[in-house]
Amino acid sequence: MPSRNRHVIAVVVLVPVLAALALWAFAWPASRIAPRDLPLGVAGPPAAAAQVEKQLERHEGAFEIHRYADEAAARDAIEDRSVYGAVVVTPQGPELLTASAAGPAVAQFLQQAVGQQAAAGGAQVKTVDVVPAPASDPRGAVLNAAALPLALAGIAAGALVTLLGLRGIRAGLALLGASALVGMVAAGIAHSWLDALGGDWWAAAGVLGLCTLAMASAVAGLAALLGTAGIGIGAATVMLLGNPFSGATSAPQMLPEPAGAIGQWLPPGAGTTLLRSVSFFDGAAATGPALTLAWWTVLGLGAVLLGSSLKARKAGAEPAAGHREFSAVG
C-alpha cells in the first residue's frame, strides 16, 4: 500500500479517536459534578449539632463532616481551607457559612442543599459568605477561564524550546524566562485590570508563572527524552487530563473519582488550588499544590538536562566510532 494511502487512513482514524478522547475528558467530569466527601463543618451545642449531622448524612457519600465547638472555630476552619463551609446551630436558627472564593459553584450547592433541608423542617437558613469572591468576578469566571490559556502557554513554551533546538542550560533559561513573563502578564490582566484576584500581586504572578513553568518543563522534558513525540504526550496530558480534571470550575471533591484526585497531581489542578489559596486565603493549605508544581518543574528541567547530556554523548560517540573504522581500514 502506498505511503500516501496509509497517511490518509491514519488521519481518518486518528482524528475521530482524538475527538472522542477530548469529548470524554471534558464532558464526563462536567456531566457528573456532585459532592463526594466534600469537607463540611457542623458547629453548635453537641445535641443540636448531632441532629444536623444526622440530617446531612442522608446525602450518602456527599459530605465529610467535621465537628467544631462554635461559630468562631468553624470560621477559622473555612479560612484555613479545612472545610468549604459550615452549618452553625444558633438560638435564632441554623446559619450557613460559605466561602465563595473557594469555589462559587460549591457555595451555591451548599446553599441549595442546606436551605432545602432546613425548609423541610420549617426553618430558614441565614447564609454568611466568610471569604467572598471578588465583587468584580463573583462567579469566579476569570480564574476558571485562566486554566486553558496557561495550559496553552506552557505547551507552546515547551514545544518552541524543542523545535528551536535549545538544549541544556539554554533551554532551562528560556523556559524560566518565558514562564516568568507569562506569570506577570497574566497577573497584570487578572489581578490589575480585571480585579479578579486578591492578595499580593507578586504572589499571584509567581503562582501563575510557576504553573506555566511546570507544564512547559514537562513538555520540554518529555521531548528531550522521547523526541518530538514527547511534545504530543506532554500536550495530551496537560490538555486532556490536567485541564478538565483541574476542578477549576467547581472543586476537586465535586468531580467523579479518580478525576478529582488525578487533577490535583497535575499542574493545572495544583495551580488553580494554589492560586485560590494565595489570592483569597493568605496562603492557607498552599504547601501541597506548591510542592506538586515544584516537583513537575524539577523533574521536567532535569529531563531537559538529561536529554541534552545523552544527545551530547551520542554525538561524541559517533565520530569516535567512525575514526576507529577509518583506522581499521587504513
mmCIF file of C-alpha atoms in Angstrom:
data_model
loop_
_atom_site.group_PDB
_atom_site.id
_atom_site.type_symbol
_atom_site.label_atom_id
_atom_site.label_comp_id
_atom_site.label_asym_id
_atom_site.label_seq_id
_atom_site.Cartn_x
_atom_site.Cartn_y
_atom_site.Cartn_z
ATOM 1 C CA MET A 1 0.000 0.000 0.000
ATOM 2 C CA PRO A 2 1.481 3.389 -0.965
ATOM 3 C CA SER A 3 2.570 5.535 1.968
ATOM 4 C CA ARG A 4 0.126 8.289 0.985
ATOM 5 C CA ASN A 5 -2.809 5.902 1.364
ATOM 6 C CA ARG A 6 -1.567 4.912 4.796
ATOM 7 C CA HIS A 7 -1.375 8.565 5.742
ATOM 8 C CA VAL A 8 -4.965 9.128 4.634
ATOM 9 C CA ILE A 9 -6.149 6.169 6.716
ATOM 10 C CA ALA A 10 -4.171 7.408 9.725
ATOM 11 C CA VAL A 11 -5.832 10.819 9.518
ATOM 12 C CA VAL A 12 -9.307 9.341 9.040
ATOM 13 C CA VAL A 13 -8.880 7.058 12.068
ATOM 14 C CA LEU A 14 -6.815 9.164 14.465
ATOM 15 C CA VAL A 15 -8.795 12.408 14.258
ATOM 16 C CA PRO A 16 -12.099 10.807 15.396
ATOM 17 C CA VAL A 17 -10.230 8.943 18.148
ATOM 18 C CA LEU A 18 -8.693 12.178 19.421
ATOM 19 C CA ALA A 19 -12.072 13.915 19.210
ATOM 20 C CA ALA A 20 -13.666 11.103 21.226
ATOM 21 C CA LEU A 21 -10.920 11.291 23.864
ATOM 22 C CA ALA A 22 -11.268 15.063 24.151
ATOM 23 C CA LEU A 23 -15.057 14.837 24.407
ATOM 24 C CA TRP A 24 -14.779 12.161 27.094
ATOM 25 C CA ALA A 25 -12.147 14.084 29.052
ATOM 26 C CA PHE A 26 -14.129 17.330 29.118
ATOM 27 C CA ALA A 27 -17.739 16.116 29.071
ATOM 28 C CA TRP A 28 -17.529 13.244 31.567
ATOM 29 C CA PRO A 29 -16.386 15.280 34.609
ATOM 30 C CA ALA A 30 -18.646 18.201 33.698
ATOM 31 C CA SER A 31 -21.721 15.974 33.458
ATOM 32 C CA ARG A 32 -21.034 14.228 36.770
ATOM 33 C CA ILE A 33 -20.441 17.214 39.053
ATOM 34 C CA ALA A 34 -21.730 16.409 42.531
ATOM 35 C CA PRO A 35 -20.278 16.448 46.069
ATOM 36 C CA ARG A 36 -18.175 13.451 47.029
ATOM 37 C CA ASP A 37 -16.853 13.592 50.595
ATOM 38 C CA LEU A 38 -16.953 17.377 50.413
ATOM 39 C CA PRO A 39 -15.471 18.725 53.693
ATOM 40 C CA LEU A 40 -18.257 20.478 55.617
ATOM 41 C CA GLY A 41 -18.272 21.709 59.196
ATOM 42 C CA VAL A 42 -21.022 21.486 61.802
ATOM 43 C CA ALA A 43 -20.881 23.688 64.906
ATOM 44 C CA GLY A 44 -23.073 24.333 67.910
ATOM 45 C CA PRO A 45 -24.314 22.583 71.055
ATOM 46 C CA PRO A 46 -23.481 18.855 70.888
ATOM 47 C CA ALA A 47 -27.075 17.602 70.819
ATOM 48 C CA ALA A 48 -28.240 20.068 68.152
ATOM 49 C CA ALA A 49 -25.075 19.589 66.084
ATOM 50 C CA ALA A 50 -25.519 15.815 66.181
ATOM 51 C CA GLN A 51 -29.028 16.215 64.809
ATOM 52 C CA VAL A 52 -27.810 18.407 61.945
ATOM 53 C CA GLU A 53 -25.022 15.939 61.212
ATOM 54 C CA LYS A 54 -27.534 13.109 61.069
ATOM 55 C CA GLN A 55 -29.628 15.050 58.588
ATOM 56 C CA LEU A 56 -26.609 15.784 56.401
ATOM 57 C CA GLU A 57 -25.664 12.111 56.383
ATOM 58 C CA ARG A 58 -28.843 11.444 54.447
ATOM 59 C CA HIS A 59 -26.893 12.741 51.455
ATOM 60 C CA GLU A 60 -24.966 9.490 51.341
ATOM 61 C CA GLY A 61 -21.320 9.986 50.427
ATOM 62 C CA ALA A 62 -21.789 13.711 49.760
ATOM 63 C CA PHE A 63 -20.142 15.236 52.830
ATOM 64 C CA GLU A 64 -17.160 14.652 55.070
ATOM 65 C CA ILE A 65 -18.406 16.106 58.348
ATOM 66 C CA HIS A 66 -16.084 17.980 60.717
ATOM 67 C CA ARG A 67 -17.356 18.988 64.155
ATOM 68 C CA TYR A 68 -16.468 22.335 65.736
ATOM 69 C CA ALA A 69 -17.293 23.782 69.118
ATOM 70 C CA ASP A 70 -18.662 27.118 67.939
ATOM 71 C CA GLU A 71 -19.001 29.539 65.049
ATOM 72 C CA ALA A 72 -15.556 31.062 65.592
ATOM 73 C CA ALA A 73 -13.880 27.675 65.226
ATOM 74 C CA ALA A 74 -15.908 26.953 62.109
ATOM 75 C CA ARG A 75 -14.896 30.273 60.570
ATOM 76 C CA ASP A 76 -11.232 29.540 61.307
ATOM 77 C CA ALA A 77 -11.566 26.148 59.607
ATOM 78 C CA ILE A 78 -13.044 27.755 56.488
ATOM 79 C CA GLU A 79 -10.297 30.377 56.367
ATOM 80 C CA ASP A 80 -7.687 27.608 56.783
ATOM 81 C CA ARG A 81 -9.302 25.722 53.875
ATOM 82 C CA SER A 82 -10.047 22.706 56.060
ATOM 83 C CA VAL A 83 -13.736 22.832 55.020
ATOM 84 C CA TYR A 84 -15.698 24.541 52.257
ATOM 85 C CA GLY A 85 -18.456 25.695 54.588
ATOM 86 C CA ALA A 86 -20.154 25.026 57.904
ATOM 87 C CA VAL A 87 -23.636 24.742 59.360
ATOM 88 C CA VAL A 88 -23.823 26.560 62.694
ATOM 89 C CA VAL A 89 -26.703 25.902 65.096
ATOM 90 C CA THR A 90 -27.720 29.113 66.863
ATOM 91 C CA PRO A 91 -30.662 30.068 69.110
ATOM 92 C CA GLN A 92 -32.028 32.090 66.191
ATOM 93 C CA GLY A 93 -31.895 29.094 63.851
ATOM 94 C CA PRO A 94 -29.368 27.433 61.539
ATOM 95 C CA GLU A 95 -26.694 29.550 59.898
ATOM 96 C CA LEU A 96 -24.671 28.524 56.860
ATOM 97 C CA LEU A 97 -21.101 29.752 56.492
ATOM 98 C CA THR A 98 -19.678 29.563 52.975
ATOM 99 C CA ALA A 99 -16.572 30.702 51.092
ATOM 100 C CA SER A 100 -17.426 31.603 47.516
ATOM 101 C CA ALA A 101 -13.749 32.401 46.921
ATOM 102 C CA ALA A 102 -13.019 28.677 47.307
ATOM 103 C CA GLY A 103 -15.491 27.918 44.546
ATOM 104 C CA PRO A 104 -18.735 29.759 43.780
ATOM 105 C CA ALA A 105 -20.313 26.562 42.493
ATOM 106 C CA VAL A 106 -19.633 24.827 45.812
ATOM 107 C CA ALA A 107 -21.064 27.733 47.817
ATOM 108 C CA GLN A 108 -24.169 27.720 45.643
ATOM 109 C CA PHE A 109 -24.625 23.984 46.082
ATOM 110 C CA LEU A 110 -24.323 24.264 49.862
ATOM 111 C CA GLN A 111 -26.947 26.999 49.933
ATOM 112 C CA GLN A 112 -29.346 24.823 47.950
ATOM 113 C CA ALA A 113 -28.704 21.611 49.884
ATOM 114 C CA VAL A 114 -28.780 23.120 53.381
ATOM 115 C CA GLY A 115 -31.602 25.521 52.501
ATOM 116 C CA GLN A 116 -33.835 22.753 51.184
ATOM 117 C CA GLN A 117 -33.099 20.607 54.233
ATOM 118 C CA ALA A 118 -33.964 23.462 56.597
ATOM 119 C CA ALA A 119 -37.093 24.332 54.629
ATOM 120 C CA ALA A 120 -38.303 20.761 55.001
ATOM 121 C CA GLY A 121 -38.104 21.273 58.779
ATOM 122 C CA GLY A 122 -39.870 24.627 58.635
ATOM 123 C CA ALA A 123 -36.783 26.765 59.232
ATOM 124 C CA GLN A 124 -34.917 29.388 57.230
ATOM 125 C CA VAL A 125 -31.153 29.462 56.871
ATOM 126 C CA LYS A 126 -29.105 32.625 57.159
ATOM 127 C CA THR A 127 -26.095 32.497 54.818
ATOM 128 C CA VAL A 128 -22.820 34.287 55.560
ATOM 129 C CA ASP A 129 -20.026 34.379 52.982
ATOM 130 C CA VAL A 130 -16.915 34.208 55.171
ATOM 131 C CA VAL A 131 -14.415 34.513 52.300
ATOM 132 C CA PRO A 132 -16.300 36.087 49.396
ATOM 133 C CA ALA A 133 -15.214 36.057 45.788
ATOM 134 C CA PRO A 134 -14.216 39.460 44.365
ATOM 135 C CA ALA A 135 -17.146 41.749 43.637
ATOM 136 C CA SER A 136 -15.846 42.213 40.089
ATOM 137 C CA ASP A 137 -15.882 38.449 39.491
ATOM 138 C CA PRO A 138 -18.438 36.863 41.852
ATOM 139 C CA ARG A 139 -18.745 33.673 39.783
ATOM 140 C CA GLY A 140 -15.010 33.070 39.518
ATOM 141 C CA ALA A 141 -15.197 33.200 35.738
ATOM 142 C CA VAL A 142 -11.742 34.734 35.288
ATOM 143 C CA LEU A 143 -9.963 32.141 37.391
ATOM 144 C CA ASN A 144 -11.884 29.350 35.635
ATOM 145 C CA ALA A 145 -11.049 30.745 32.209
ATOM 146 C CA ALA A 146 -7.361 31.205 33.064
ATOM 147 C CA ALA A 147 -6.666 27.465 33.154
ATOM 148 C CA LEU A 148 -6.813 26.993 29.378
ATOM 149 C CA PRO A 149 -4.568 29.948 28.345
ATOM 150 C CA LEU A 150 -1.954 28.941 30.917
ATOM 151 C CA ALA A 151 -2.023 25.367 29.619
ATOM 152 C CA LEU A 152 -1.596 26.589 26.042
ATOM 153 C CA ALA A 153 1.251 28.884 27.104
ATOM 154 C CA GLY A 154 3.025 26.048 28.904
ATOM 155 C CA ILE A 155 2.658 23.689 25.957
ATOM 156 C CA ALA A 156 3.792 26.368 23.497
ATOM 157 C CA ALA A 157 6.882 27.205 25.561
ATOM 158 C CA GLY A 158 7.926 23.574 25.864
ATOM 159 C CA ALA A 159 7.296 22.902 22.185
ATOM 160 C CA LEU A 160 9.155 26.004 20.971
ATOM 161 C CA VAL A 161 12.201 25.221 23.080
ATOM 162 C CA THR A 162 12.295 21.774 21.496
ATOM 163 C CA LEU A 163 11.604 22.800 17.900
ATOM 164 C CA LEU A 164 14.168 25.633 18.045
ATOM 165 C CA GLY A 165 16.819 23.144 19.126
ATOM 166 C CA LEU A 166 17.583 24.683 22.510
ATOM 167 C CA ARG A 167 19.278 22.281 24.903
ATOM 168 C CA GLY A 168 20.656 22.100 28.399
ATOM 169 C CA ILE A 169 21.075 25.332 30.351
ATOM 170 C CA ARG A 170 19.853 27.478 27.455
ATOM 171 C CA ALA A 171 16.615 25.524 27.259
ATOM 172 C CA GLY A 172 16.122 25.854 31.017
ATOM 173 C CA LEU A 173 16.748 29.618 30.947
ATOM 174 C CA ALA A 174 14.323 30.027 28.044
ATOM 175 C CA LEU A 175 11.625 28.128 29.921
ATOM 176 C CA LEU A 176 12.217 30.146 33.098
ATOM 177 C CA GLY A 177 12.158 33.475 31.283
ATOM 178 C CA ALA A 178 9.061 32.720 29.225
ATOM 179 C CA SER A 179 7.150 31.381 32.238
ATOM 180 C CA ALA A 180 8.064 34.376 34.391
ATOM 181 C CA LEU A 181 6.795 36.768 31.726
ATOM 182 C CA VAL A 182 3.593 34.741 31.297
ATOM 183 C CA GLY A 183 3.032 34.964 35.051
ATOM 184 C CA MET A 184 3.465 38.734 35.083
ATOM 185 C CA VAL A 185 1.275 39.279 32.024
ATOM 186 C CA ALA A 186 -1.459 37.006 33.428
ATOM 187 C CA ALA A 187 -1.314 38.767 36.800
ATOM 188 C CA GLY A 188 -1.487 42.121 35.054
ATOM 189 C CA ILE A 189 -4.697 41.067 33.330
ATOM 190 C CA ALA A 190 -6.423 39.038 36.058
ATOM 191 C CA HIS A 191 -5.225 40.971 39.113
ATOM 192 C CA SER A 192 -4.635 44.549 37.977
ATOM 193 C CA TRP A 193 -7.065 45.006 35.094
ATOM 194 C CA LEU A 194 -9.979 42.649 35.826
ATOM 195 C CA ASP A 195 -9.541 42.789 39.624
ATOM 196 C CA ALA A 196 -10.472 39.097 39.804
ATOM 197 C CA LEU A 197 -7.664 38.084 42.166
ATOM 198 C CA GLY A 198 -6.877 39.301 45.657
ATOM 199 C CA GLY A 199 -3.772 39.153 47.788
ATOM 200 C CA ASP A 200 -0.285 40.242 46.806
ATOM 201 C CA TRP A 201 0.293 40.952 43.107
ATOM 202 C CA TRP A 202 3.733 39.357 43.030
ATOM 203 C CA ALA A 203 2.469 36.239 44.784
ATOM 204 C CA ALA A 204 -0.236 35.817 42.136
ATOM 205 C CA ALA A 205 2.301 36.400 39.357
ATOM 206 C CA GLY A 206 4.628 33.839 40.959
ATOM 207 C CA VAL A 207 1.912 31.183 41.118
ATOM 208 C CA LEU A 208 0.831 31.807 37.525
ATOM 209 C CA GLY A 209 4.441 31.681 36.375
ATOM 210 C CA LEU A 210 5.210 28.510 38.361
ATOM 211 C CA CYS A 211 2.151 26.778 36.939
ATOM 212 C CA THR A 212 3.242 27.679 33.404
ATOM 213 C CA LEU A 213 6.811 26.577 34.108
ATOM 214 C CA ALA A 214 5.664 23.206 35.455
ATOM 215 C CA MET A 215 3.734 22.469 32.261
ATOM 216 C CA ALA A 216 6.418 23.855 29.948
ATOM 217 C CA SER A 217 9.133 21.849 31.712
ATOM 218 C CA ALA A 218 7.084 18.661 31.476
ATOM 219 C CA VAL A 219 6.557 19.079 27.717
ATOM 220 C CA ALA A 220 10.188 20.033 27.026
ATOM 221 C CA GLY A 221 11.495 17.271 29.298
ATOM 222 C CA LEU A 222 9.445 14.572 27.591
ATOM 223 C CA ALA A 223 10.549 15.890 24.209
ATOM 224 C CA ALA A 224 14.200 15.850 25.297
ATOM 225 C CA LEU A 225 13.923 12.172 26.228
ATOM 226 C CA LEU A 226 11.449 10.895 23.617
ATOM 227 C CA GLY A 227 11.906 13.264 20.701
ATOM 228 C CA THR A 228 9.094 15.260 19.124
ATOM 229 C CA ALA A 229 6.612 12.574 20.204
ATOM 230 C CA GLY A 230 7.183 13.812 23.745
ATOM 231 C CA ILE A 231 5.533 17.107 22.795
ATOM 232 C CA GLY A 232 2.354 15.250 21.892
ATOM 233 C CA ILE A 233 2.418 13.177 25.063
ATOM 234 C CA GLY A 234 3.002 16.215 27.268
ATOM 235 C CA ALA A 235 0.365 18.288 25.499
ATOM 236 C CA ALA A 236 -2.195 15.490 25.711
ATOM 237 C CA THR A 237 -1.536 15.006 29.422
ATOM 238 C CA VAL A 238 -1.998 18.706 30.154
ATOM 239 C CA MET A 239 -4.987 19.280 27.869
ATOM 240 C CA LEU A 240 -6.924 16.002 28.105
ATOM 241 C CA LEU A 241 -6.299 15.247 31.783
ATOM 242 C CA GLY A 242 -4.908 18.266 33.583
ATOM 243 C CA ASN A 243 -7.318 20.896 32.314
ATOM 244 C CA PRO A 244 -10.706 19.106 32.582
ATOM 245 C CA PHE A 245 -9.705 17.336 35.822
ATOM 246 C CA SER A 246 -8.435 20.529 37.494
ATOM 247 C CA GLY A 247 -11.661 21.326 39.349
ATOM 248 C CA ALA A 248 -11.267 24.978 38.375
ATOM 249 C CA THR A 249 -14.982 25.403 37.720
ATOM 250 C CA SER A 250 -16.051 23.748 40.979
ATOM 251 C CA ALA A 251 -13.774 21.809 43.343
ATOM 252 C CA PRO A 252 -11.824 18.524 43.227
ATOM 253 C CA GLN A 253 -14.390 16.928 45.566
ATOM 254 C CA MET A 254 -17.151 17.791 43.089
ATOM 255 C CA LEU A 255 -15.604 15.709 40.285
ATOM 256 C CA PRO A 256 -16.082 11.963 39.781
ATOM 257 C CA GLU A 257 -13.227 9.835 41.044
ATOM 258 C CA PRO A 258 -10.482 9.375 40.162
ATOM 259 C CA ALA A 259 -10.672 12.592 38.127
ATOM 260 C CA GLY A 260 -10.585 14.849 41.194
ATOM 261 C CA ALA A 261 -7.518 13.165 42.680
ATOM 262 C CA ILE A 262 -5.663 12.922 39.358
ATOM 263 C CA GLY A 263 -6.309 16.576 38.637
ATOM 264 C CA GLN A 264 -4.608 17.721 41.830
ATOM 265 C CA TRP A 265 -1.450 15.823 40.889
ATOM 266 C CA LEU A 266 -1.236 17.638 37.553
ATOM 267 C CA PRO A 267 -0.097 21.269 37.087
ATOM 268 C CA PRO A 268 -3.454 22.836 36.050
ATOM 269 C CA GLY A 269 -5.273 21.475 39.112
ATOM 270 C CA ALA A 270 -2.452 22.187 41.535
ATOM 271 C CA GLY A 271 -2.019 25.657 40.057
ATOM 272 C CA THR A 272 -5.710 26.522 40.426
ATOM 273 C CA THR A 273 -5.772 25.352 44.038
ATOM 274 C CA LEU A 274 -2.584 27.248 44.862
ATOM 275 C CA LEU A 275 -3.837 30.418 43.183
ATOM 276 C CA ARG A 276 -7.039 30.365 45.248
ATOM 277 C CA SER A 277 -5.067 29.818 48.443
ATOM 278 C CA VAL A 278 -2.638 32.648 47.746
ATOM 279 C CA SER A 279 -5.227 35.093 46.408
ATOM 280 C CA PHE A 280 -8.026 34.668 48.935
ATOM 281 C CA PHE A 281 -6.863 32.620 51.947
ATOM 282 C CA ASP A 282 -3.498 34.171 52.864
ATOM 283 C CA GLY A 283 -1.665 31.081 51.622
ATOM 284 C CA ALA A 284 -3.614 28.549 53.712
ATOM 285 C CA ALA A 285 -3.242 24.942 52.505
ATOM 286 C CA ALA A 286 -0.741 26.073 49.863
ATOM 287 C CA THR A 287 2.054 23.621 50.680
ATOM 288 C CA GLY A 288 0.632 20.591 48.871
ATOM 289 C CA PRO A 289 -0.091 22.210 45.496
ATOM 290 C CA ALA A 290 3.133 24.233 45.664
ATOM 291 C CA LEU A 291 5.157 21.040 46.120
ATOM 292 C CA THR A 292 3.284 19.398 43.247
ATOM 293 C CA LEU A 293 4.204 22.235 40.888
ATOM 294 C CA ALA A 294 7.772 22.229 42.187
ATOM 295 C CA TRP A 295 8.182 18.514 41.534
ATOM 296 C CA TRP A 296 6.843 18.821 37.980
ATOM 297 C CA THR A 297 9.271 21.669 37.387
ATOM 298 C CA VAL A 298 12.290 19.895 38.862
ATOM 299 C CA LEU A 299 11.583 16.632 37.042
ATOM 300 C CA GLY A 300 10.893 18.433 33.772
ATOM 301 C CA LEU A 301 14.039 20.556 33.887
ATOM 302 C CA GLY A 302 16.021 17.520 35.000
ATOM 303 C CA ALA A 303 14.750 15.615 31.958
ATOM 304 C CA VAL A 304 15.757 18.540 29.716
ATOM 305 C CA LEU A 305 19.320 18.451 31.088
ATOM 306 C CA LEU A 306 19.483 14.648 30.946
ATOM 307 C CA GLY A 307 18.235 14.549 27.368
ATOM 308 C CA SER A 308 20.797 17.140 26.352
ATOM 309 C CA SER A 309 23.585 15.182 28.036
ATOM 310 C CA LEU A 310 22.543 11.918 26.354
ATOM 311 C CA LYS A 311 22.458 13.565 22.933
ATOM 312 C CA ALA A 312 25.896 15.096 23.508
ATOM 313 C CA ARG A 313 27.341 11.711 24.442
ATOM 314 C CA LYS A 314 25.755 10.083 21.417
ATOM 315 C CA ALA A 315 27.103 12.801 19.134
ATOM 316 C CA GLY A 316 30.577 12.367 20.639
ATOM 317 C CA ALA A 317 30.471 8.607 20.308
ATOM 318 C CA GLU A 318 29.617 8.625 16.593
ATOM 319 C CA PRO A 319 32.783 10.450 15.415
ATOM 320 C CA ALA A 320 34.873 8.212 17.667
ATOM 321 C CA ALA A 321 33.326 5.113 16.129
ATOM 322 C CA GLY A 322 33.862 6.493 12.642
ATOM 323 C CA HIS A 323 37.517 7.227 13.450
ATOM 324 C CA ARG A 324 38.089 3.647 14.658
ATOM 325 C CA GLU A 325 36.542 2.264 11.469
ATOM 326 C CA PHE A 326 38.765 4.512 9.340
ATOM 327 C CA SER A 327 41.846 3.423 11.282
ATOM 328 C CA ALA A 328 40.975 -0.236 10.835
ATOM 329 C CA VAL A 329 40.550 0.194 7.071
ATOM 330 C CA GLY A 330 43.817 2.097 6.886
#
